[in-house]
Amino acid sequence: MAWFEVEHMNILAALDQAMDTGQYDIAWKLPVVVDGFFELHSSWKEWEDIHRIGAEAARVIGDRLGEASNVFALGDADWRSGRRESAMANYESVISYAEETEDPWLIGFSLRGLGLIHLEMGDLDRARDHFHSSREVFRANGVRRGEGMALLSLGEHARLIGDFDAAVSMGSDAVQVFIEIDDAWSEAWGALPLAKSLAELSRGREAAELLVRASRTFDGFKDRRSLAMSSDLLGDVHHQLGETATAADHWLYAAEIYESLGEDTLGEESRTKARRFE
């Protein structure tokens, strides 16, 4: 991330130059390999822009894998921006393209993306079916991180239908996958839904310990948005434990980070919770 903060304007310049000089293979690959930097940095407009260029470049040379790889990220961008119909159309296109190129990573994560949208829309049965399909694709092809992410989503589905024991079990299994593949960021990310499920079972101390470790990891990755999410959840957990002053501190810290990222609505939600205990 330190490298990215220094070089990210040069990455954008290199992408423009690749398009201007007709180096379309570089122009679709560059957005894919730097995708994580833009996402973790919450550079949302640039993140979407580079993938639009990448998808265009891939179409020029008829590279289905390149098009699918960039359209997948555009699906994520649409979902994040609340454009659900466009997001679903993009994920479905990716599945079609990825089946031609036999890319299980893209198929599995697109299926999971469709499931997450159905989960938001309250269609829990369809969401569960997509999560199961996603996990099957990942397991059949040895994509362990994908399997862990599908498990996380199945755990979130279980939490929403009130099966908290199953939610904790699947969330714990997912985190164990991330530990086994030495993926520290995903381990921290998995702690967030697992902590919610633990809190539902009145296991707040365990939830708080997970979230503290996750916060340290996000801070190390300079992932400010995820740090805000973990801090906000820590506030919720400490509130449940009756520790209102500590809860308010965490909510205010989350609000400050959200606001620094331009996420004013989320910042106000965290700040509102803190105001109750001023």
XYZ file of C-alpha atoms in Angstrom, residues 18-136:
119
model
C -1.229 1.584 -23.130
C -4.602 2.524 -24.617
C -3.153 5.415 -26.650
C -0.444 3.194 -28.160
C -2.710 0.228 -28.845
C -1.152 -2.081 -26.254
C -4.553 -3.491 -25.388
C -3.272 -6.643 -23.694
C -1.443 -4.473 -21.133
C -4.465 -2.178 -20.881
C -6.785 -4.991 -19.724
C -4.234 -6.765 -17.519
C -3.023 -3.701 -15.615
C -6.420 -2.910 -14.017
C -6.768 -6.543 -12.948
C -3.400 -6.797 -11.201
C -3.744 -3.457 -9.373
C -7.440 -3.901 -8.520
C -6.842 -4.665 -4.845
C -4.807 -1.519 -4.267
C -7.581 0.774 -5.516
C -10.223 -1.136 -3.555
C -8.327 -1.170 -0.263
C -7.525 2.515 -0.711
C -11.250 3.258 -1.262
C -10.407 4.991 -4.552
C -13.855 4.094 -5.814
C -14.155 6.320 -8.890
C -10.674 5.445 -10.139
C -11.345 1.775 -9.352
C -14.412 1.783 -11.582
C -12.735 3.880 -14.283
C -9.734 1.590 -14.714
C -11.971 -1.442 -15.166
C -14.131 0.314 -17.743
C -10.934 0.980 -19.708
C -9.797 -2.602 -19.140
C -13.081 -4.046 -20.396
C -12.950 -1.804 -23.476
C -9.370 -2.861 -24.239
C -10.230 -6.541 -23.947
C -13.202 -6.141 -26.290
C -10.991 -4.488 -28.931
C -8.781 -7.571 -29.147
C -11.561 -10.095 -28.479
C -10.038 -11.400 -25.250
C -12.876 -13.082 -23.348
C -10.850 -13.651 -20.181
C -9.786 -10.010 -20.132
C -13.331 -8.814 -20.640
C -14.703 -11.116 -17.939
C -11.992 -10.121 -15.449
C -12.781 -6.425 -15.804
C -16.565 -6.794 -16.061
C -16.495 -8.753 -12.804
C -14.990 -5.721 -11.051
C -17.618 -3.507 -12.700
C -20.239 -5.807 -11.187
C -18.686 -5.178 -7.780
C -18.670 -1.433 -8.471
C -22.342 -1.498 -9.483
C -23.265 -3.488 -6.384
C -21.371 -1.128 -4.113
C -23.147 1.845 -5.703
C -26.598 0.302 -5.297
C -27.063 -0.470 -8.999
C -28.289 -3.992 -8.348
C -29.797 -4.800 -11.744
C -26.646 -3.692 -13.558
C -24.493 -5.625 -11.077
C -26.471 -8.822 -11.642
C -26.278 -8.396 -15.420
C -22.511 -7.986 -15.185
C -22.075 -11.043 -12.935
C -24.211 -13.140 -15.277
C -22.154 -11.985 -18.257
C -18.967 -12.909 -16.422
C -20.264 -16.415 -15.730
C -20.990 -16.865 -19.436
C -17.559 -15.570 -20.474
C -15.727 -17.459 -17.737
C -17.355 -20.745 -18.710
C -15.880 -20.275 -22.200
C -12.414 -19.721 -20.719
C -12.890 -22.288 -17.916
C -12.016 -19.853 -15.126
C -13.456 -21.169 -11.831
C -12.341 -18.113 -9.841
C -14.509 -15.767 -11.891
C -17.444 -18.192 -11.997
C -17.374 -18.822 -8.255
C -17.068 -15.196 -7.203
C -19.738 -14.081 -9.682
C -22.124 -16.670 -8.247
C -21.305 -15.396 -4.779
C -21.885 -11.807 -5.948
C -25.344 -12.756 -7.207
C -26.041 -14.392 -3.852
C -25.015 -11.269 -1.945
C -27.406 -9.142 -3.982
C -30.279 -11.566 -3.402
C -29.409 -11.524 0.300
C -29.734 -7.728 0.341
C -33.049 -7.980 -1.491
C -34.408 -10.395 1.097
C -34.554 -13.399 -1.254
C -32.790 -15.673 1.202
C -33.494 -18.964 -0.577
C -31.989 -17.803 -3.871
C -29.062 -16.289 -1.998
C -28.357 -19.598 -0.247
C -28.556 -21.503 -3.552
C -26.022 -19.158 -5.167
C -23.681 -19.465 -2.174
C -23.856 -23.266 -2.331
C -23.183 -23.215 -6.083
C -20.252 -20.881 -5.519
C -18.760 -23.144 -2.868
C -19.144 -26.199 -5.089
